[in-house]
Coordinates of C-alpha atoms in Angstrom, one line a residue:
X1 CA -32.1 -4.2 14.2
X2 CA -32.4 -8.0 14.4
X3 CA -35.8 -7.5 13.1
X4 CA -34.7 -5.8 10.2
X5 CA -32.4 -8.1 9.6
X6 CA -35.4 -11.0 9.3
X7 CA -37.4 -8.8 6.8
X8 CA -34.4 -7.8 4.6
X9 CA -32.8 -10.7 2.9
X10 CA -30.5 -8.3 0.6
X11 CA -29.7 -6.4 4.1
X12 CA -28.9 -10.0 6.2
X13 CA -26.6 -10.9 3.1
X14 CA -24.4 -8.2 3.3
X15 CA -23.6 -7.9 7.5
X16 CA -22.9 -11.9 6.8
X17 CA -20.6 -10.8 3.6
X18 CA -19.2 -8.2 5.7
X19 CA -18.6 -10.1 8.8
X20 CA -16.5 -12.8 7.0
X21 CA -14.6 -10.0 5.1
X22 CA -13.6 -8.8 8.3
X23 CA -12.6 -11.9 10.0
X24 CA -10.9 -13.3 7.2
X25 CA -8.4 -10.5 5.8
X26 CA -8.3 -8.9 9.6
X27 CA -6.2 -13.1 10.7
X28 CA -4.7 -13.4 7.1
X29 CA -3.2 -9.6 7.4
X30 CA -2.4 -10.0 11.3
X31 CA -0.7 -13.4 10.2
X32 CA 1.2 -11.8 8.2
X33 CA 2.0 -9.3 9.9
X34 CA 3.4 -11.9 13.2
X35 CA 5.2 -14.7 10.7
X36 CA 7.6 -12.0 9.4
X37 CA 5.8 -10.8 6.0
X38 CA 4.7 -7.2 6.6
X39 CA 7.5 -5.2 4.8
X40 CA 9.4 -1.6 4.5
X41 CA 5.7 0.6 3.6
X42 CA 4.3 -1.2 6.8
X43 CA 7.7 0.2 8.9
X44 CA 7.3 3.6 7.2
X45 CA 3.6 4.2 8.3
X46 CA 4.1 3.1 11.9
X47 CA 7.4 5.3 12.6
X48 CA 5.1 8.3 11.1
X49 CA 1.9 7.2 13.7
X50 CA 4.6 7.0 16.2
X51 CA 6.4 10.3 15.6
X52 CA 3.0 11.8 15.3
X53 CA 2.1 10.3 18.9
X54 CA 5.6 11.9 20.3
X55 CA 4.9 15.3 19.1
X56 CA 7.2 14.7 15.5
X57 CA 4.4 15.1 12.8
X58 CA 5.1 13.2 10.0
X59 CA 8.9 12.4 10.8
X60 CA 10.9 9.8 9.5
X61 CA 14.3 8.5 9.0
X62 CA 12.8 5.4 6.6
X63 CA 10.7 8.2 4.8
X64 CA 14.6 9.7 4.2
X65 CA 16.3 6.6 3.6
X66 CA 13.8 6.9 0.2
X67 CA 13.9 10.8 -0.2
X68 CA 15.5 12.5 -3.3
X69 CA 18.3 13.9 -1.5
X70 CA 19.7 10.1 -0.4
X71 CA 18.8 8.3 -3.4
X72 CA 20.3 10.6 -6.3
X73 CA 22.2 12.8 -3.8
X74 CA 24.6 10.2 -1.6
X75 CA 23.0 12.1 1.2
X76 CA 22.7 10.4 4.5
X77 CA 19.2 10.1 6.1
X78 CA 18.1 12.2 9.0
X79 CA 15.4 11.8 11.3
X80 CA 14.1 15.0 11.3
X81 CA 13.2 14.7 7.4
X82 CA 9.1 15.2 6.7
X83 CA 7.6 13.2 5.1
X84 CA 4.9 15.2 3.8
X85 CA 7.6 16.4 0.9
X86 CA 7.0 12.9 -0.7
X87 CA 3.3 12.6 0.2
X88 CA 0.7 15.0 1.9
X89 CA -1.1 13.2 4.0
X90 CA -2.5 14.6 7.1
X91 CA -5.6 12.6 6.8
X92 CA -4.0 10.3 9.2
X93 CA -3.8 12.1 11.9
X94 CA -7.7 11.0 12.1
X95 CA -6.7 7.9 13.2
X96 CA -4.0 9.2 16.1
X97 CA -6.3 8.5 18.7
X98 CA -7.2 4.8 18.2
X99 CA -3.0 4.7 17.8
X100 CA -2.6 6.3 20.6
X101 CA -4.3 3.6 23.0
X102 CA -2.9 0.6 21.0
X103 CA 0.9 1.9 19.7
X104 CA 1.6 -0.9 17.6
X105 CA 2.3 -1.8 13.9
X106 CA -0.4 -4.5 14.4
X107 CA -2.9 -1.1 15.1
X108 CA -2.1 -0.1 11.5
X109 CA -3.3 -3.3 10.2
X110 CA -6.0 -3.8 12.3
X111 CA -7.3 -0.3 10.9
X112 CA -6.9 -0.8 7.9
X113 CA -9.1 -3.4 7.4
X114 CA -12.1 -1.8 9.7
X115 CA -11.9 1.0 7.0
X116 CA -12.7 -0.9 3.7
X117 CA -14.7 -3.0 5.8
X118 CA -16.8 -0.2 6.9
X119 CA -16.6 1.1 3.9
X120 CA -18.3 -1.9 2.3
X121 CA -21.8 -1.1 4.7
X122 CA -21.6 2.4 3.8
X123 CA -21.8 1.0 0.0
X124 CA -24.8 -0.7 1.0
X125 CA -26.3 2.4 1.9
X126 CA -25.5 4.5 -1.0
X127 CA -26.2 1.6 -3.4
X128 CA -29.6 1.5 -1.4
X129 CA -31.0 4.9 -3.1
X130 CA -31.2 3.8 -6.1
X131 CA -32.2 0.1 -5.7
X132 CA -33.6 -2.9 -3.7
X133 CA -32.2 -4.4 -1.2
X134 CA -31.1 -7.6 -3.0
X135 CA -29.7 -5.9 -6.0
X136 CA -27.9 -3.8 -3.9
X137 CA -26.4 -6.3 -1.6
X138 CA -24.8 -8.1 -4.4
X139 CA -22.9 -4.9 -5.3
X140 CA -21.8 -4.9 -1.5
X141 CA -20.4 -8.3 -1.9
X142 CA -19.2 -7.5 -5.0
X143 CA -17.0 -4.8 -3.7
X144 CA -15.2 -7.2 -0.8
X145 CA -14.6 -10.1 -3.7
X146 CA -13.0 -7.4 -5.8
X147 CA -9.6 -8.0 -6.6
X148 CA -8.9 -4.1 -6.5
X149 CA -10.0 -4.5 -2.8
X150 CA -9.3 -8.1 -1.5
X151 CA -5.2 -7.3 -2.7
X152 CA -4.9 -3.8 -1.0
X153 CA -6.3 -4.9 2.1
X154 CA -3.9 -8.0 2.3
X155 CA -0.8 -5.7 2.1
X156 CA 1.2 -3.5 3.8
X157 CA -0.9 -0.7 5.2
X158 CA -1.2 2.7 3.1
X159 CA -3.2 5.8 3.2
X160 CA -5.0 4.8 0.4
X161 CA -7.3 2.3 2.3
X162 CA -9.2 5.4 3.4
X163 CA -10.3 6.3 -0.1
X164 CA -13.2 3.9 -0.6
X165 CA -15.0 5.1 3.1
X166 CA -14.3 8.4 2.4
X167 CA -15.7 9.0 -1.0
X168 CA -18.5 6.3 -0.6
X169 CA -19.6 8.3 2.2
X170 CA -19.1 11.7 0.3
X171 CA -21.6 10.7 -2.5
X172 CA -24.3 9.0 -0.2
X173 CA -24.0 12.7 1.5
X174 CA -24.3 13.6 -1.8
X175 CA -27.6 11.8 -2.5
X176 CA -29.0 12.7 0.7
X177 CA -28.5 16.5 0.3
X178 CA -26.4 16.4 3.7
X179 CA -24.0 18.8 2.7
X180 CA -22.3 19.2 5.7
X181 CA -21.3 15.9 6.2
X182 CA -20.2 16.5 2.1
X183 CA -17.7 19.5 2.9
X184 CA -16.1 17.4 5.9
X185 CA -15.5 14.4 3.8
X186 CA -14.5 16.5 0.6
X187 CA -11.6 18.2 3.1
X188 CA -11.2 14.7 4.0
X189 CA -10.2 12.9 0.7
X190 CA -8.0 15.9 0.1
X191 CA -6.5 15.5 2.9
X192 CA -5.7 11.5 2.3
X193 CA -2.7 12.5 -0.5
X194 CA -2.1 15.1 -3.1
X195 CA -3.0 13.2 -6.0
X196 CA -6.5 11.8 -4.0
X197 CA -8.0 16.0 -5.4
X198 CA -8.0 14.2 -8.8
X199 CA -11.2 11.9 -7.2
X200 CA -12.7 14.5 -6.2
X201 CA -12.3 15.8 -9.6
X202 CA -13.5 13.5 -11.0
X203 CA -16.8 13.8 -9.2
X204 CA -17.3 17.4 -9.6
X205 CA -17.0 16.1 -13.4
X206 CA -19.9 14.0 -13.0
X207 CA -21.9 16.8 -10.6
X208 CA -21.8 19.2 -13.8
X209 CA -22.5 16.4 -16.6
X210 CA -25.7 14.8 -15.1
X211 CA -26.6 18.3 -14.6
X212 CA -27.8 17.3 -11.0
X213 CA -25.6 19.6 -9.2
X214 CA -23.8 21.9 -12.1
X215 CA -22.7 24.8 -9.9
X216 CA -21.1 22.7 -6.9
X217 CA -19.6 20.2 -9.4
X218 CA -17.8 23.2 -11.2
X219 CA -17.0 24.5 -7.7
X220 CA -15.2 20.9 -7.0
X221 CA -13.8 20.7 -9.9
X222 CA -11.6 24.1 -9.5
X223 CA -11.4 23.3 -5.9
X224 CA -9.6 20.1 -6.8
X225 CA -7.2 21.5 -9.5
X226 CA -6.5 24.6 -7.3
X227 CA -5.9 22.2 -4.7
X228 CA -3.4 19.9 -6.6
X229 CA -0.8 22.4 -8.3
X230 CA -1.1 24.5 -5.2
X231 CA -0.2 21.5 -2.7
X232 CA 2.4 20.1 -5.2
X233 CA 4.1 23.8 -6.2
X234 CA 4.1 25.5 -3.3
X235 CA 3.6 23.9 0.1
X236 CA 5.1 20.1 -0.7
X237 CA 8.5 21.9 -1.5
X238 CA 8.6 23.2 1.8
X239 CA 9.5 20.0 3.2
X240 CA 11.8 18.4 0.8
X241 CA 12.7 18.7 -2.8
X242 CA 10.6 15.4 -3.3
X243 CA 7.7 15.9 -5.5
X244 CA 9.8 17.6 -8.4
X245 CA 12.9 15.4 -8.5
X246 CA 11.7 12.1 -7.6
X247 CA 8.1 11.4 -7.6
X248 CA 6.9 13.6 -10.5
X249 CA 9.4 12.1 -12.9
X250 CA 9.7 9.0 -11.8
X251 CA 5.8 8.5 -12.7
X252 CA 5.7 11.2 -15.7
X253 CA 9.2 11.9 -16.4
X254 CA 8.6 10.7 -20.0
X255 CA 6.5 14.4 -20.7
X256 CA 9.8 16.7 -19.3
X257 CA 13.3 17.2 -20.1
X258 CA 15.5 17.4 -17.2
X259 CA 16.1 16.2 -13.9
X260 CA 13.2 18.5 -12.2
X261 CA 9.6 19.1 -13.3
X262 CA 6.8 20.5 -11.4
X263 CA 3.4 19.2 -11.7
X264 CA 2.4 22.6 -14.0
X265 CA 5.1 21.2 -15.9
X266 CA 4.3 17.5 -16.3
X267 CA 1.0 19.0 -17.0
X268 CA 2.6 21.4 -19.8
X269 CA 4.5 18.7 -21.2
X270 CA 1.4 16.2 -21.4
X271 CA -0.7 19.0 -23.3
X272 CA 2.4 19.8 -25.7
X273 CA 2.4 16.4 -27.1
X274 CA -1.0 15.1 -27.4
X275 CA 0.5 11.9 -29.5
X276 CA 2.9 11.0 -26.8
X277 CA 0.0 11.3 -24.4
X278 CA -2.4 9.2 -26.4
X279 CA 0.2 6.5 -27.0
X280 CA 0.9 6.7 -23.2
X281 CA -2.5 6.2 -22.6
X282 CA -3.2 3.0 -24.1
X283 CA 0.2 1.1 -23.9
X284 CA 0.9 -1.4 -23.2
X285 CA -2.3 -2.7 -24.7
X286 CA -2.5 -5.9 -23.0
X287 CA -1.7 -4.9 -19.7
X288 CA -4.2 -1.7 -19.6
X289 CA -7.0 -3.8 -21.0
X290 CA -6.4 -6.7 -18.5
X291 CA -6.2 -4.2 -16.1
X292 CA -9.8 -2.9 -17.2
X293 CA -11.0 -6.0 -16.9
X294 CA -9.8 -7.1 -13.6
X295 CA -11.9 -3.6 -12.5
X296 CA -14.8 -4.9 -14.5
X297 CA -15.2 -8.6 -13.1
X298 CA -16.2 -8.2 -9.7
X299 CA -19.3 -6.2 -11.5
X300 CA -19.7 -8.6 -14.3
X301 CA -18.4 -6.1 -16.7
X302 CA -21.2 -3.9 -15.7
X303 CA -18.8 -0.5 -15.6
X304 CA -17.7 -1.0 -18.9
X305 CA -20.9 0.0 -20.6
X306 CA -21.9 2.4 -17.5
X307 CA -21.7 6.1 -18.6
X308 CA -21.1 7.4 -14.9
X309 CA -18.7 4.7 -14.1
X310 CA -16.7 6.5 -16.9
X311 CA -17.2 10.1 -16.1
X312 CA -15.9 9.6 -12.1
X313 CA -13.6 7.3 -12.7
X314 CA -12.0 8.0 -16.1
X315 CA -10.1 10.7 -13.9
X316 CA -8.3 8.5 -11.4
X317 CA -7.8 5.8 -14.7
X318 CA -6.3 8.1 -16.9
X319 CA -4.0 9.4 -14.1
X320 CA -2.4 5.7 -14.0
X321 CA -2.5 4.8 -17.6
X322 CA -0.3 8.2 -18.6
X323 CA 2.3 7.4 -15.5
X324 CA 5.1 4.5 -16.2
X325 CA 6.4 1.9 -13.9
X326 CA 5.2 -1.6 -13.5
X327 CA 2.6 -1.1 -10.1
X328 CA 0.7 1.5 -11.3
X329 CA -1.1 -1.2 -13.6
X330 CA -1.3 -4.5 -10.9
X331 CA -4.8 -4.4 -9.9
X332 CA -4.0 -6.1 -6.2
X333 CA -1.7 -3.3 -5.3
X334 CA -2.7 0.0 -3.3
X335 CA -3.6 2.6 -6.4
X336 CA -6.2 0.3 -7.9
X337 CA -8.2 1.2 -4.4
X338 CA -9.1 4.8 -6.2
X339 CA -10.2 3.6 -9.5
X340 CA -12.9 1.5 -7.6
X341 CA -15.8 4.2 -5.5
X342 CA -16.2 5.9 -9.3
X343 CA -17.2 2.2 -11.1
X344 CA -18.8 1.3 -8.4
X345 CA -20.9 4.5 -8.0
X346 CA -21.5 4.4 -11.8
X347 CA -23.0 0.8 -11.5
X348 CA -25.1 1.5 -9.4
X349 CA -26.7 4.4 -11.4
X350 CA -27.0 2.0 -14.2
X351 CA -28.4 -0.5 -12.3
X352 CA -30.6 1.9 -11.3
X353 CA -31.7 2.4 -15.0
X354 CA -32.0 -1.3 -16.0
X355 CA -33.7 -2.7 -12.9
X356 CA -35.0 -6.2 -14.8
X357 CA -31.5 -7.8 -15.8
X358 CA -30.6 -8.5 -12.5
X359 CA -33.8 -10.4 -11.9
X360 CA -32.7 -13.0 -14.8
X361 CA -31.4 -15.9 -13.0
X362 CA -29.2 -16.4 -16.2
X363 CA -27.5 -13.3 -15.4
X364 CA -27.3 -13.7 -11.6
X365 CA -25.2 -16.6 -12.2
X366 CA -22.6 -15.2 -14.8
X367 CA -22.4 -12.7 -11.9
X368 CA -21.5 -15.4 -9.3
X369 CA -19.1 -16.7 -11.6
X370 CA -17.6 -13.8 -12.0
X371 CA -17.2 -13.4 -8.0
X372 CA -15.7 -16.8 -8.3
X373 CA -13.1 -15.8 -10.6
X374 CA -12.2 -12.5 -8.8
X375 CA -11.5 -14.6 -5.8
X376 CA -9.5 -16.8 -7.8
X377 CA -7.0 -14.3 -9.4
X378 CA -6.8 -12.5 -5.9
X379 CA -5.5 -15.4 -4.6
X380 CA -3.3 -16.4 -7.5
X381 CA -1.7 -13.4 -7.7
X382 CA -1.1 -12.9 -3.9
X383 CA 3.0 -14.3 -4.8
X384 CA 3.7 -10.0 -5.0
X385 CA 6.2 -9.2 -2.7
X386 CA 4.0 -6.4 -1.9
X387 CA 1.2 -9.3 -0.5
X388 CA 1.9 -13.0 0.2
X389 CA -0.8 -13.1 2.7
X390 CA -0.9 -16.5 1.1
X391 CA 2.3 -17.7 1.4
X392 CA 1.9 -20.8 3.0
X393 CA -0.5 -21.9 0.5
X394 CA 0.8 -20.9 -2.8
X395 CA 5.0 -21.2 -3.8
X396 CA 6.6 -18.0 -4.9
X397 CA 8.3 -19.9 -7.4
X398 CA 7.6 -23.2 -9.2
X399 CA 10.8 -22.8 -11.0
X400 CA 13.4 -23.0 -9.4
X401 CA 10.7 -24.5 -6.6
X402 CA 10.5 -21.7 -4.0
X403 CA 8.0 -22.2 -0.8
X404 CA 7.8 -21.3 2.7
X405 CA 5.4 -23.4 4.8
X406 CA 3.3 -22.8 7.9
X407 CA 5.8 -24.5 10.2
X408 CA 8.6 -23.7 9.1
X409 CA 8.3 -20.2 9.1
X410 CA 6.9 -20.2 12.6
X411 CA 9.7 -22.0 13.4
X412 CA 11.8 -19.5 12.0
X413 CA 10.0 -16.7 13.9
X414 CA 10.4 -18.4 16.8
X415 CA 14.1 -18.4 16.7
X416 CA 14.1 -14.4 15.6
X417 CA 12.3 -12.8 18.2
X418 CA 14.5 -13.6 21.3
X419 CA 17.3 -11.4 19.0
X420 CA 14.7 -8.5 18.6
X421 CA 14.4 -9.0 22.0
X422 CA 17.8 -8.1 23.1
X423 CA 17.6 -4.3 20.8
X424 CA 16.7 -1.6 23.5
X425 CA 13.5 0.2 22.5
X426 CA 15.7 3.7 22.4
X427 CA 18.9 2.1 20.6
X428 CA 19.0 3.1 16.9
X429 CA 19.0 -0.2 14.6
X430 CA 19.5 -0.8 10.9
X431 CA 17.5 -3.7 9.9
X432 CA 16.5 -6.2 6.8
X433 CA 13.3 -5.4 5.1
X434 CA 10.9 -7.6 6.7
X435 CA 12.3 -6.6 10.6
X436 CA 11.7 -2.8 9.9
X437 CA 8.0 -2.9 10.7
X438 CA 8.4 -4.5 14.1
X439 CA 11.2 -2.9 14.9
X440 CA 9.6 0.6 13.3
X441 CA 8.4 2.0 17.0
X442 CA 11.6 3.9 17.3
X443 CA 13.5 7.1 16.6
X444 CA 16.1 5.9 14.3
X445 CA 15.9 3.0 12.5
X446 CA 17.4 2.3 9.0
X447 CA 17.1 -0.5 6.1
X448 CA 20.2 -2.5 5.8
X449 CA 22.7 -1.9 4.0
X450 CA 23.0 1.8 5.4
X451 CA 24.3 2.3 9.0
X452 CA 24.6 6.1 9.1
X453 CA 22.6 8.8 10.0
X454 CA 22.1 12.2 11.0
X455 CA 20.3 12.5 14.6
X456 CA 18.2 15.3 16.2
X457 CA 21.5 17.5 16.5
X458 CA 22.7 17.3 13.3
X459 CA 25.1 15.1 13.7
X460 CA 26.3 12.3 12.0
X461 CA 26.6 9.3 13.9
X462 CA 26.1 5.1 13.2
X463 CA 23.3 2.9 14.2
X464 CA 23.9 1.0 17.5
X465 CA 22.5 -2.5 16.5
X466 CA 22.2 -4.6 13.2
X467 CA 20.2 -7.5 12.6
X468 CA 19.9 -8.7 9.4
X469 CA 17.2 -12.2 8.6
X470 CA 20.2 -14.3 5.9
X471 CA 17.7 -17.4 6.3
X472 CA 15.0 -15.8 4.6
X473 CA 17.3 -14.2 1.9
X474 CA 19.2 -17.8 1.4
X475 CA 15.5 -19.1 1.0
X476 CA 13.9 -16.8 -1.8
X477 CA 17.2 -16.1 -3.6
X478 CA 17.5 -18.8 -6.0
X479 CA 14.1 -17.9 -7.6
X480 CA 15.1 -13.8 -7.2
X481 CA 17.6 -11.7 -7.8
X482 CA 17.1 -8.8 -6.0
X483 CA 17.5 -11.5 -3.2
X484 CA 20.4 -12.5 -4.3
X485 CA 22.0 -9.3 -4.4
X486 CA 20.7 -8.6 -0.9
X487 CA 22.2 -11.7 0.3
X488 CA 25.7 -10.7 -1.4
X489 CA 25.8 -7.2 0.0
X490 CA 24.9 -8.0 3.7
X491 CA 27.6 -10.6 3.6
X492 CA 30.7 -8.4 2.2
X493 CA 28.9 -6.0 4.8
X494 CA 29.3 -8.3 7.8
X495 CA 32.5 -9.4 6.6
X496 CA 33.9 -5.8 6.6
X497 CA 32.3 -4.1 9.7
X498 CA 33.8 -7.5 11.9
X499 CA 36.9 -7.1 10.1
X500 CA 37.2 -3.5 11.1
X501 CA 36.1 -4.0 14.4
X502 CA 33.4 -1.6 14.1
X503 CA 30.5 -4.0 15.2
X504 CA 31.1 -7.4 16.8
X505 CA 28.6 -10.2 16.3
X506 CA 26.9 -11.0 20.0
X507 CA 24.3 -13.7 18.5
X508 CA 23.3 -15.6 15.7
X509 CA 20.2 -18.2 15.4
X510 CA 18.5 -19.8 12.4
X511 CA 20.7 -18.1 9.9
X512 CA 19.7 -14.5 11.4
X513 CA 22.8 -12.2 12.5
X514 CA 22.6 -9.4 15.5
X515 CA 25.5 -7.4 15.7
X516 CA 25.8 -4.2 18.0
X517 CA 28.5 -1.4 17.5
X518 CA 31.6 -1.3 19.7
X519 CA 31.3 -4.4 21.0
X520 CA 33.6 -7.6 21.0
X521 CA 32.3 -10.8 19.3
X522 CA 30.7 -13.7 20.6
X523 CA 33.1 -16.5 19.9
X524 CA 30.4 -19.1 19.5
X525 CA 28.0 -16.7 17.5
X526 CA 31.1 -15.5 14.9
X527 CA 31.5 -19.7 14.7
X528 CA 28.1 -20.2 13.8
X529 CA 28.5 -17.0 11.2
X530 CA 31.3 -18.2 9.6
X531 CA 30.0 -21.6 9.1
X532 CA 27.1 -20.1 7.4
X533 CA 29.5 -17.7 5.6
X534 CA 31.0 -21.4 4.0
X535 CA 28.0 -22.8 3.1
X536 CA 26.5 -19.4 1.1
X537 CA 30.0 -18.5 -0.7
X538 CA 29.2 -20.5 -3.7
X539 CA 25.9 -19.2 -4.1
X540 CA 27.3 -15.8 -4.3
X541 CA 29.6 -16.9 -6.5
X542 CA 27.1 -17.7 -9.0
X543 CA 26.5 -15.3 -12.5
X544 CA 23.3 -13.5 -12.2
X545 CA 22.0 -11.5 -14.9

């Protein structure tokens, strides 16, 4: 191996690339995750691994707190609810084992980033059919500069981050005629979420169009549609009503009339009104082509005159540009990871057809540039409340000034944890956002403000423990709103379960509040509360819009 190394400059570059992608998003995403900034999706994903581990597949009272029957039904959660009604994903139970011998939120994180990380070699190799070793090395590094990759990886963790191994690997089994390992990892990205078939789709399109592999492509392609309306029609609504009142028109709603659709539906509605669908398509125009572009960079703009690039993944692209919401267009957040195997897969191929460009020096250093400036905007854009791996280098806010530093928020950890410390592992807990994940290894937990639940027999019954972080609230509200409004509702929520005597208040450090059902007040903790309670009153009495 070390000898290989020597001869294969191209081959050297990318275990070095790969080795520093590893260390340095594995400490900025376990940093993260330890000073208090891993958030709710991290907490949903390690109650699922856990309930998985103790038998519960796919279980979750944080899953419910979000389901369709809490949010538009006044429902309580439960913690029996499935999660597999929002999204179908037993592709995790792959990584159960490794769970199992580390059972920790950290575990999640850590995976996550040996997945795109491995993923990133097994790019090498594909890109390695079709070119030399240098060429195809600066792909590789290409693909851990990306913004599309560098942002996912720095978040919360999400199934997602299996997409880029699992397709990467699908097409080098594809190049190598290994067709076995090509069903498994086929099942696979199937098996990673319902919509991950419309990859897959997208690659049985190519299969049939380079007229490589017409009659497998086709067979993917039906495969992959079968797959999608059967999942989403018939078994998803199994588990919960999700898929048809939430998720489907919360992302397409704009196609239906009505407060259901089912995907044969959406699909129905789409075809019905090809002008709605083409206006969908490309607005809004400025954020869909900087979108495009934020692809393209890492590649030098390669994929945007690559045919294949187009043909794989136009599928996945088009799938985002016709849904609505503000995420499904921010390239440093989780659903940009699908776009990525299909451009990268289609430069390549190009590459493979213009061989001389990329031995102009010219164009090797547009290239690096372009690196350059994908590591740039990844870092520039890391503010997302979704991210802020980069917290303690870049303010949230320059106006009003908004920024948390390295000590001081290890300072404020350090006061927090001796409260997490005195929640049993078996009590049920209602928490603030960023607590959930580390408090997440549990039965029933809850996101503040709710305190109510429905248990393992049915019945209704209210969380033992609250603990709710004010100081970080206090801190980020006067640059956010949705702080702001936290901040207001926890406090008229303190005020009225200590008023009612329902929870008493048994410690209080650094501006964060534990409070545990049934239980009489700390005298010198409600002090310490109530002083607090003074010094925020005129902030809530401020007029947001």
């Amino acid at each position: 191996m070390w000898d290989k190394l020597q001869k294969t400059p191209g081959l050297r570059l990318v275990v070095a690339a790969a080795i520093a992608f590893f260390l340095l998003t594995l400490f900025l995403t376990l940093h993260r995750h330890y000073s208090f900034y891993s958030s709710y999706d991290q907490g949903i994903f390690n109650q699922v691994f856990w309930n998985n581990l103790h038998g519960r597949f796919f279980q979750s009272s944080l899953s419910s707190q979000l389901s369709t029957n809490v949010v538009h039904n006044d429902e309580l959660p439960t913690v029996y609810y499935h999660r597999l009604g929002q999204h179908f994903t037993p592709a995790l139970l792959t990584w159960l084992p490794i769970y199992a011998l580390f059972p920790n939120p950290a575990t999640l994180t850590v995976l996550q980033v040996i997945l795109v990380t491995a993923a990133g070699l097994v790019l090498y190799a594909l890109a390695r059919q079709y070119l030399a070793p240098n060429l195809a090395g600066l792909i590789t590094i290409s693909f851990y500069c990306a913004n599309a990759i560098l942002g996912p990886t720095l978040a919360n963790f999400h199934d997602l981050s299996q997409i880029p191994l699992f397709v990467f690997t699908l097409l080098l089994a594809m190049e190598k005629r290994w067709w076995w390992l090509f069903a498994i990892f086929a099942i696979l990205i199937l098996a990673v979420r319902e919509d991950s078939a419309v990859i897959l789709f997208g690659i049985g399109v190519y299969m049939v169009v380079s007229k490589r592999f017409p009659r497998l492509g086709l067979a993917i392609c039906t495969l992959s549609f079968s797959y999608i309306l059967f999942l989403t029609n018939l078994i998803m609504p199994l588990f919960s009503d999700d898929i048809s009142q939430r998720f489907m028109l919360e992302k397409f709603g704009q196609y239906v009339e009505g407060d259901e659709a089912s995907t044969w539906e959406i699909i129905g509605g789409m075809i019905s009104q090809p002008w709605l669908l083409l206006v969908e398509l490309v607005t809004p125009v400025d954020r869909t082509f900087n979108y495009l572009l934020g692809h393209w960079l890492p590649l030098a703009f390669i994929p945007a005159i690559a045919p294949n690039a187009w043909i794989i993944a136009g599928f996945p692209l088009m799938k985002l540009f016709l849904a609505k919401g503000q995420s499904v267009l921010a390239i440093n957040i989780r659903y940009a990871m699908t776009v990525v195997p299909g451009l990268f897969y289609g430069t390549i191929i190009w590459w493979s057809k213009h061989p001389n460009l990329g031995k102009k020096s010219l164009f090797r250093r547009f290239w690096s540039f372009c690196l350059c400036l994908s590591l740039i905007f990844t870092f520039t854009s890391s503010t997302s409340a979704l991210n802020r791996a980069f917290y303690f280098l870049l303010p949230d806010s320059f106006e009003p000034w908004v920024y948390i530093s390295l000590p001081k928020q290890w300072h404020h950890v350090k006061k927090m944890r001796p409260l997490l410390a005195k929640i049993p592992a078996e009590a049920s807990v209602s928490a603030t956002t960023y607590i959930i994940p580390h408090l997440s290894s549990r039965r029933e937990i809850l996101r503040l403000p709710l305190l109510a639940l429905r248990n393992d027999n049915r019945e209704i019954t209210k969380v033992d423990y609250l603990i709710a972080d004010l100081w970080r609230l206090r801190e980020y509200q006067p640059a956010f709103n949705q702080e702001w409004e936290e901040l207001r509702d926890l406090t008229n929520l303190i005020d009225s379960v200590t008023k009612q005597k329902e929870y008493g208040i048994i410690n209080f450090q650094d501006q964060v509040i534990l409070l545990q059902k049934n239980t009489k007040s700390n005298p010198e903790a409600t002090a310490a509360w109530l002083k607090l309670r003074q010094q925020i009153q005129p902030i809530l009495q401020q007029s947001r819009d």
